[in-house]
């Protein structure tokens, strides 16, 4: 009994610092965001006026907020799906096929993930550049034309261009994770499938994907959450939200309102929307990807 009490005390005091840090740096600020979103603040003057839910009413009548919300949905949902599908595809090829230099491809794919966001933004600024950009230079070489495509200056193209940069930056990290899981699948399962006449595609959907599903599910949830911050950083470094706010996401718009326009309460109202949106989206992903665990 004394031993059990001693273990309980040890566990309690071991977890206490982490629990206190969580309360101070996570729980209290989150509650404060919800509370301050109900006020209208006067920027540096410090004057606060209680406005209730008025900040939220203004949000959904704000066309810039609607555009930022649409961009956020695209960069989180569509970019996540593309990234995960491509990462699984390349992982399956590099795991199953007898390719020379597998470790080389792992390193090449993984390098973008270890680069800072500022470096990634600089690379794609050079790729998308109007005058000396890689893509426009290639088009001029092939078509012998002097027409430049404004990838980062066109309201319709800018979000897709940023999405491509995000896919490039993240794909290698998840590919390596999937390769690690797929390499642990017993080869006997594939040998038995070959004897039964199953094609490579059938083996992928019947063996590889089901036995890697828990890793896919975990990484999918993780990427949905982290993608919100990654999109903010890349846009901040690459376009600053331009042209004319066309590439703003919710976090970028929140930063602009709270710290540039001194509309602190309005900015925190956007923060509340981001919190609720990410929470609901994570719950939806968790529910949609739920399935019975397959063991071997």
CSV table of C-alpha atoms in Angstrom, one decimal:
chain,number,residue,atom,x,y,z
A,1,UNK,CA,0.0,0.0,0.0
A,2,UNK,CA,2.8,2.4,0.9
A,3,UNK,CA,4.5,1.5,-2.3
A,4,UNK,CA,1.4,2.4,-4.3
A,5,UNK,CA,1.0,5.7,-2.5
A,6,UNK,CA,4.6,6.5,-3.2
A,7,UNK,CA,4.2,5.8,-6.9
A,8,UNK,CA,1.1,7.9,-7.0
A,9,UNK,CA,2.9,10.9,-5.4
A,10,UNK,CA,5.8,10.5,-7.8
A,11,UNK,CA,3.5,10.5,-10.8
A,12,UNK,CA,1.6,13.5,-9.5
A,13,UNK,CA,4.6,15.6,-8.9
A,14,UNK,CA,6.2,14.5,-12.2
A,15,UNK,CA,3.1,15.6,-14.1
A,16,UNK,CA,2.4,18.8,-12.1
A,17,UNK,CA,5.0,21.1,-13.8
A,18,UNK,CA,3.7,20.1,-17.3
A,19,UNK,CA,0.1,20.5,-16.1
A,20,UNK,CA,0.8,24.0,-14.7
A,21,UNK,CA,2.6,25.0,-17.9
A,22,UNK,CA,-0.4,23.8,-19.9
A,23,UNK,CA,-2.8,25.9,-17.8
A,24,UNK,CA,-0.6,29.0,-17.9
A,25,UNK,CA,0.4,29.0,-21.5
A,26,UNK,CA,-2.5,27.1,-23.2
A,27,UNK,CA,-5.7,27.2,-21.2
A,28,UNK,CA,-5.6,30.7,-19.8
A,29,UNK,CA,-4.7,32.4,-23.1
A,30,UNK,CA,-7.4,30.4,-24.9
A,31,UNK,CA,-10.0,31.5,-22.4
A,32,UNK,CA,-8.7,35.1,-22.7
A,33,UNK,CA,-9.1,35.0,-26.5
A,34,UNK,CA,-12.8,34.1,-26.1
A,35,UNK,CA,-13.3,36.8,-23.5
A,36,UNK,CA,-11.5,39.6,-25.4
A,37,UNK,CA,-13.4,38.8,-28.6
A,38,UNK,CA,-16.5,40.2,-26.9
A,39,UNK,CA,-14.8,43.6,-26.6
A,40,UNK,CA,-13.9,46.5,-28.9
A,41,UNK,CA,-10.5,47.8,-28.0
A,42,UNK,CA,-8.9,51.1,-28.8
A,43,UNK,CA,-5.5,49.9,-29.8
A,44,UNK,CA,-2.7,51.6,-27.9
A,45,UNK,CA,-5.2,53.7,-25.9
A,46,UNK,CA,-6.2,50.6,-23.9
A,47,UNK,CA,-9.9,51.6,-23.9
A,48,UNK,CA,-12.3,48.6,-24.0
A,49,UNK,CA,-16.0,48.6,-24.8
A,50,UNK,CA,-18.1,45.5,-24.3
A,51,UNK,CA,-19.9,44.7,-27.6
A,52,UNK,CA,-21.0,41.1,-27.0
A,53,UNK,CA,-21.3,39.1,-30.3
A,54,UNK,CA,-21.1,42.2,-32.5
A,55,UNK,CA,-17.6,41.4,-33.6
A,56,UNK,CA,-18.8,38.1,-34.9
A,57,UNK,CA,-21.8,39.7,-36.7
A,58,UNK,CA,-19.3,42.1,-38.4
A,59,UNK,CA,-17.1,39.2,-39.4
A,60,UNK,CA,-19.7,37.4,-41.6
A,61,UNK,CA,-20.6,40.7,-43.3
A,62,UNK,CA,-17.0,41.4,-44.1
A,63,UNK,CA,-16.1,40.3,-47.7
A,64,UNK,CA,-12.4,40.2,-46.8
A,65,UNK,CA,-13.1,37.7,-44.0
A,66,UNK,CA,-15.2,35.5,-46.3
A,67,UNK,CA,-12.4,35.5,-48.9
A,68,UNK,CA,-9.9,34.6,-46.1
A,69,UNK,CA,-12.1,31.8,-44.9
A,70,UNK,CA,-12.4,30.4,-48.5
A,71,UNK,CA,-8.6,30.5,-48.9
A,72,UNK,CA,-8.2,28.7,-45.5
A,73,UNK,CA,-10.6,26.0,-46.5
A,74,UNK,CA,-8.8,25.5,-49.8
A,75,UNK,CA,-5.3,25.4,-48.3
A,76,UNK,CA,-6.3,23.1,-45.4
A,77,UNK,CA,-8.7,20.7,-47.1
A,78,UNK,CA,-7.5,20.5,-50.8
A,79,UNK,CA,-3.8,20.9,-50.1
A,80,UNK,CA,-4.0,18.3,-47.3
A,81,UNK,CA,-5.7,15.7,-49.6
A,82,UNK,CA,-3.2,16.3,-52.4
A,83,UNK,CA,-0.2,16.1,-50.0
A,84,UNK,CA,-1.4,12.9,-48.4
A,85,UNK,CA,-2.2,11.2,-51.7
A,86,UNK,CA,1.1,12.0,-53.2
A,87,UNK,CA,3.0,11.1,-50.1
A,88,UNK,CA,1.3,7.7,-49.9
A,89,UNK,CA,1.8,7.1,-53.7
A,90,UNK,CA,5.6,7.9,-53.6
A,91,UNK,CA,6.0,5.9,-50.3
A,92,UNK,CA,4.4,2.9,-51.9
A,93,UNK,CA,6.6,3.0,-54.9
A,94,UNK,CA,9.8,3.5,-53.0
A,95,UNK,CA,8.9,0.7,-50.6
A,96,UNK,CA,7.6,-1.9,-53.0
A,97,UNK,CA,9.6,-1.4,-56.1
A,98,UNK,CA,13.2,-2.5,-56.5
A,99,UNK,CA,14.6,1.0,-57.2
A,100,UNK,CA,18.3,1.9,-56.9
A,101,UNK,CA,19.1,4.8,-54.7
A,102,UNK,CA,16.1,4.6,-52.4
A,103,UNK,CA,17.9,6.4,-49.6
A,104,UNK,CA,18.9,9.1,-52.1
A,105,UNK,CA,15.2,9.7,-53.0
A,106,UNK,CA,14.3,9.8,-49.3
A,107,UNK,CA,16.8,12.5,-48.7
A,108,UNK,CA,15.8,14.5,-51.7
A,109,UNK,CA,12.1,14.4,-50.8
A,110,UNK,CA,12.8,15.2,-47.2
A,111,UNK,CA,15.1,18.2,-47.7
A,112,UNK,CA,12.2,20.7,-48.2
A,113,UNK,CA,10.8,19.9,-44.8
A,114,UNK,CA,14.0,20.9,-43.0
A,115,UNK,CA,14.2,24.2,-44.7
A,116,UNK,CA,12.8,27.2,-42.9
A,117,UNK,CA,9.7,28.8,-44.2
A,118,UNK,CA,11.7,31.9,-45.2
A,119,UNK,CA,13.9,29.7,-47.4
A,120,UNK,CA,10.9,28.0,-49.0
A,121,UNK,CA,9.3,31.3,-49.7
A,122,UNK,CA,12.6,32.6,-51.3
A,123,UNK,CA,12.8,29.5,-53.5
A,124,UNK,CA,9.2,29.9,-54.8
A,125,UNK,CA,9.6,33.6,-55.3
A,126,UNK,CA,12.4,32.7,-57.6
A,127,UNK,CA,10.4,29.9,-59.3
A,128,UNK,CA,7.3,32.1,-59.8
A,129,UNK,CA,9.2,35.4,-60.6
A,130,UNK,CA,7.8,37.4,-63.5
A,131,UNK,CA,11.2,38.3,-65.2
A,132,UNK,CA,13.8,35.8,-64.1
A,133,UNK,CA,11.4,33.1,-62.7
A,134,UNK,CA,12.1,29.5,-63.5
A,135,UNK,CA,8.6,28.7,-64.8
A,136,UNK,CA,8.2,31.8,-66.9
A,137,UNK,CA,11.7,31.3,-68.2
A,138,UNK,CA,10.8,27.8,-69.3
A,139,UNK,CA,7.7,29.0,-71.0
A,140,UNK,CA,9.7,31.6,-72.9
A,141,UNK,CA,12.2,29.0,-74.0
A,142,UNK,CA,9.5,26.6,-75.2
A,143,UNK,CA,7.0,29.0,-76.7
A,144,UNK,CA,9.4,31.7,-77.7
A,145,UNK,CA,7.1,34.2,-76.0
A,146,UNK,CA,7.7,37.2,-73.8
A,147,UNK,CA,4.4,36.9,-72.0
A,148,UNK,CA,4.9,36.4,-68.2
A,149,UNK,CA,2.4,34.7,-66.0
A,150,UNK,CA,1.9,36.6,-62.7
A,151,UNK,CA,1.6,33.5,-60.4
A,152,UNK,CA,1.9,35.7,-57.2
A,153,UNK,CA,0.3,38.8,-58.7
A,154,UNK,CA,-2.9,37.4,-60.1
A,155,UNK,CA,-5.9,37.1,-57.7
A,156,UNK,CA,-7.0,33.8,-59.3
A,157,UNK,CA,-3.6,32.1,-59.4
A,158,UNK,CA,-2.0,33.2,-56.1
A,159,UNK,CA,-3.7,30.8,-53.8
A,160,UNK,CA,-3.0,27.8,-56.1
A,161,UNK,CA,0.6,28.9,-56.3
A,162,UNK,CA,0.9,29.0,-52.5
A,163,UNK,CA,-0.8,25.6,-52.3
A,164,UNK,CA,1.8,24.1,-54.6
A,165,UNK,CA,4.6,25.5,-52.4
A,166,UNK,CA,2.9,24.0,-49.3
A,167,UNK,CA,2.6,20.5,-51.0
A,168,UNK,CA,6.3,20.7,-52.0
A,169,UNK,CA,7.4,21.6,-48.5
A,170,UNK,CA,5.4,18.9,-46.7
A,171,UNK,CA,5.3,15.9,-49.0
A,172,UNK,CA,8.7,14.4,-48.1
A,173,UNK,CA,8.1,14.4,-44.3
A,174,UNK,CA,4.9,12.3,-44.6
A,175,UNK,CA,6.4,10.1,-47.4
A,176,UNK,CA,9.2,9.1,-45.0
A,177,UNK,CA,6.7,8.3,-42.2
A,178,UNK,CA,4.6,6.2,-44.6
A,179,UNK,CA,7.7,4.4,-45.9
A,180,UNK,CA,8.6,3.5,-42.3
A,181,UNK,CA,5.2,1.9,-41.7
A,182,UNK,CA,4.9,0.2,-45.1
A,183,UNK,CA,8.4,-1.4,-44.7
A,184,UNK,CA,7.1,-3.2,-41.6
A,185,UNK,CA,4.3,-5.0,-43.5
A,186,UNK,CA,5.3,-8.7,-43.9
A,187,UNK,CA,6.5,-9.6,-47.4
A,188,UNK,CA,4.6,-13.0,-47.1
A,189,UNK,CA,1.3,-11.1,-47.5
A,190,UNK,CA,2.4,-9.7,-50.9
A,191,UNK,CA,3.8,-13.1,-51.9
A,192,UNK,CA,0.5,-14.7,-51.1
A,193,UNK,CA,-1.4,-12.0,-53.0
A,194,UNK,CA,0.9,-12.6,-56.0
A,195,UNK,CA,0.1,-16.3,-56.0
A,196,UNK,CA,-3.6,-15.4,-55.9
A,197,UNK,CA,-3.1,-13.3,-59.0
A,198,UNK,CA,-3.7,-9.9,-57.4
A,199,UNK,CA,-2.4,-6.9,-59.3
A,200,UNK,CA,-0.1,-4.3,-57.7
A,201,UNK,CA,-3.0,-1.9,-57.5
A,202,UNK,CA,-5.2,-4.5,-55.8
A,203,UNK,CA,-2.4,-5.3,-53.3
A,204,UNK,CA,-2.1,-1.6,-52.5
A,205,UNK,CA,-5.8,-1.2,-51.6
A,206,UNK,CA,-6.2,-4.6,-49.9
A,207,UNK,CA,-2.9,-4.8,-48.0
A,208,UNK,CA,-0.7,-1.7,-48.0
A,209,UNK,CA,-3.3,1.0,-47.3
A,210,UNK,CA,-5.3,-1.0,-44.7
A,211,UNK,CA,-2.2,-1.9,-42.7
A,212,UNK,CA,-0.9,1.6,-42.9
A,213,UNK,CA,-4.2,3.2,-42.0
A,214,UNK,CA,-3.5,4.2,-38.4
A,215,UNK,CA,-0.4,6.1,-39.5
A,216,UNK,CA,-2.4,7.8,-42.3
A,217,UNK,CA,-5.1,8.7,-39.9
A,218,UNK,CA,-2.7,10.1,-37.3
A,219,UNK,CA,-0.7,12.1,-39.9
A,220,UNK,CA,-3.9,13.4,-41.5
A,221,UNK,CA,-5.1,14.9,-38.2
A,222,UNK,CA,-1.7,16.3,-37.5
A,223,UNK,CA,-1.3,17.9,-40.9
A,224,UNK,CA,-4.8,19.5,-40.8
A,225,UNK,CA,-3.9,21.3,-37.5
A,226,UNK,CA,-0.3,22.3,-38.5
A,227,UNK,CA,-1.4,23.4,-42.0
A,228,UNK,CA,-3.1,26.4,-40.5
A,229,UNK,CA,0.2,27.7,-39.1
A,230,UNK,CA,2.2,26.7,-42.2
A,231,UNK,CA,-0.2,28.6,-44.5
A,232,UNK,CA,0.1,31.7,-42.3
A,233,UNK,CA,3.9,31.6,-42.4
A,234,UNK,CA,4.3,30.9,-46.1
A,235,UNK,CA,1.8,33.7,-47.1
A,236,UNK,CA,3.4,36.1,-44.6
A,237,UNK,CA,6.9,35.5,-46.2
A,238,UNK,CA,5.8,35.1,-49.8
A,239,UNK,CA,3.0,37.5,-50.6
A,240,UNK,CA,2.1,39.3,-47.4
A,241,UNK,CA,-1.5,38.5,-48.2
A,242,UNK,CA,-1.5,40.2,-51.6
A,243,UNK,CA,-2.4,41.1,-54.2
A,244,UNK,CA,-5.1,43.2,-52.5
A,245,UNK,CA,-5.8,40.6,-49.8
A,246,UNK,CA,-6.4,37.8,-52.3
A,247,UNK,CA,-4.1,35.3,-50.6
A,248,UNK,CA,-5.1,36.1,-47.0
A,249,UNK,CA,-6.0,33.2,-44.7
A,250,UNK,CA,-7.9,33.5,-41.4
A,251,UNK,CA,-4.6,33.8,-39.4
A,252,UNK,CA,-3.2,36.3,-41.7
A,253,UNK,CA,-6.3,38.4,-41.6
A,254,UNK,CA,-6.4,38.1,-37.8
A,255,UNK,CA,-2.8,39.3,-37.5
A,256,UNK,CA,-3.6,42.2,-39.9
A,257,UNK,CA,-6.7,43.3,-37.9
A,258,UNK,CA,-5.3,42.8,-34.4
A,259,UNK,CA,-1.7,44.1,-34.8
A,260,UNK,CA,-1.8,46.4,-37.9
A,261,UNK,CA,-5.3,48.0,-37.8
A,262,UNK,CA,-5.4,47.9,-33.9
A,263,UNK,CA,-8.8,46.2,-34.1
A,264,UNK,CA,-7.7,43.8,-31.3
A,265,UNK,CA,-11.1,42.5,-30.3
A,266,UNK,CA,-12.1,42.0,-33.9
A,267,UNK,CA,-8.9,40.1,-34.6
A,268,UNK,CA,-9.5,37.8,-31.6
A,269,UNK,CA,-13.0,37.1,-32.9
A,270,UNK,CA,-11.3,35.8,-36.0
A,271,UNK,CA,-9.1,33.7,-33.7
A,272,UNK,CA,-12.1,32.2,-32.1
A,273,UNK,CA,-13.4,31.2,-35.5
A,274,UNK,CA,-10.0,29.6,-36.4
A,275,UNK,CA,-10.1,27.7,-33.1
A,276,UNK,CA,-13.7,26.4,-33.6
A,277,UNK,CA,-13.0,25.7,-37.3
A,278,UNK,CA,-9.9,23.6,-36.6
A,279,UNK,CA,-11.6,21.8,-33.8
A,280,UNK,CA,-14.6,20.9,-35.9
A,281,UNK,CA,-12.5,19.9,-38.9
A,282,UNK,CA,-10.3,17.7,-36.8
A,283,UNK,CA,-13.4,16.0,-35.3
A,284,UNK,CA,-14.8,15.4,-38.8
A,285,UNK,CA,-11.5,13.9,-40.0
A,286,UNK,CA,-11.3,11.7,-36.9
A,287,UNK,CA,-14.8,10.5,-37.5
A,288,UNK,CA,-14.5,10.0,-41.3
A,289,UNK,CA,-11.3,8.0,-41.0
A,290,UNK,CA,-12.4,5.8,-38.2
A,291,UNK,CA,-12.3,2.1,-39.0
A,292,UNK,CA,-11.5,-1.2,-37.4
A,293,UNK,CA,-7.8,-1.8,-36.6
A,294,UNK,CA,-6.4,-4.5,-38.9
A,295,UNK,CA,-3.6,-6.6,-37.3
A,296,UNK,CA,-1.2,-9.1,-38.8
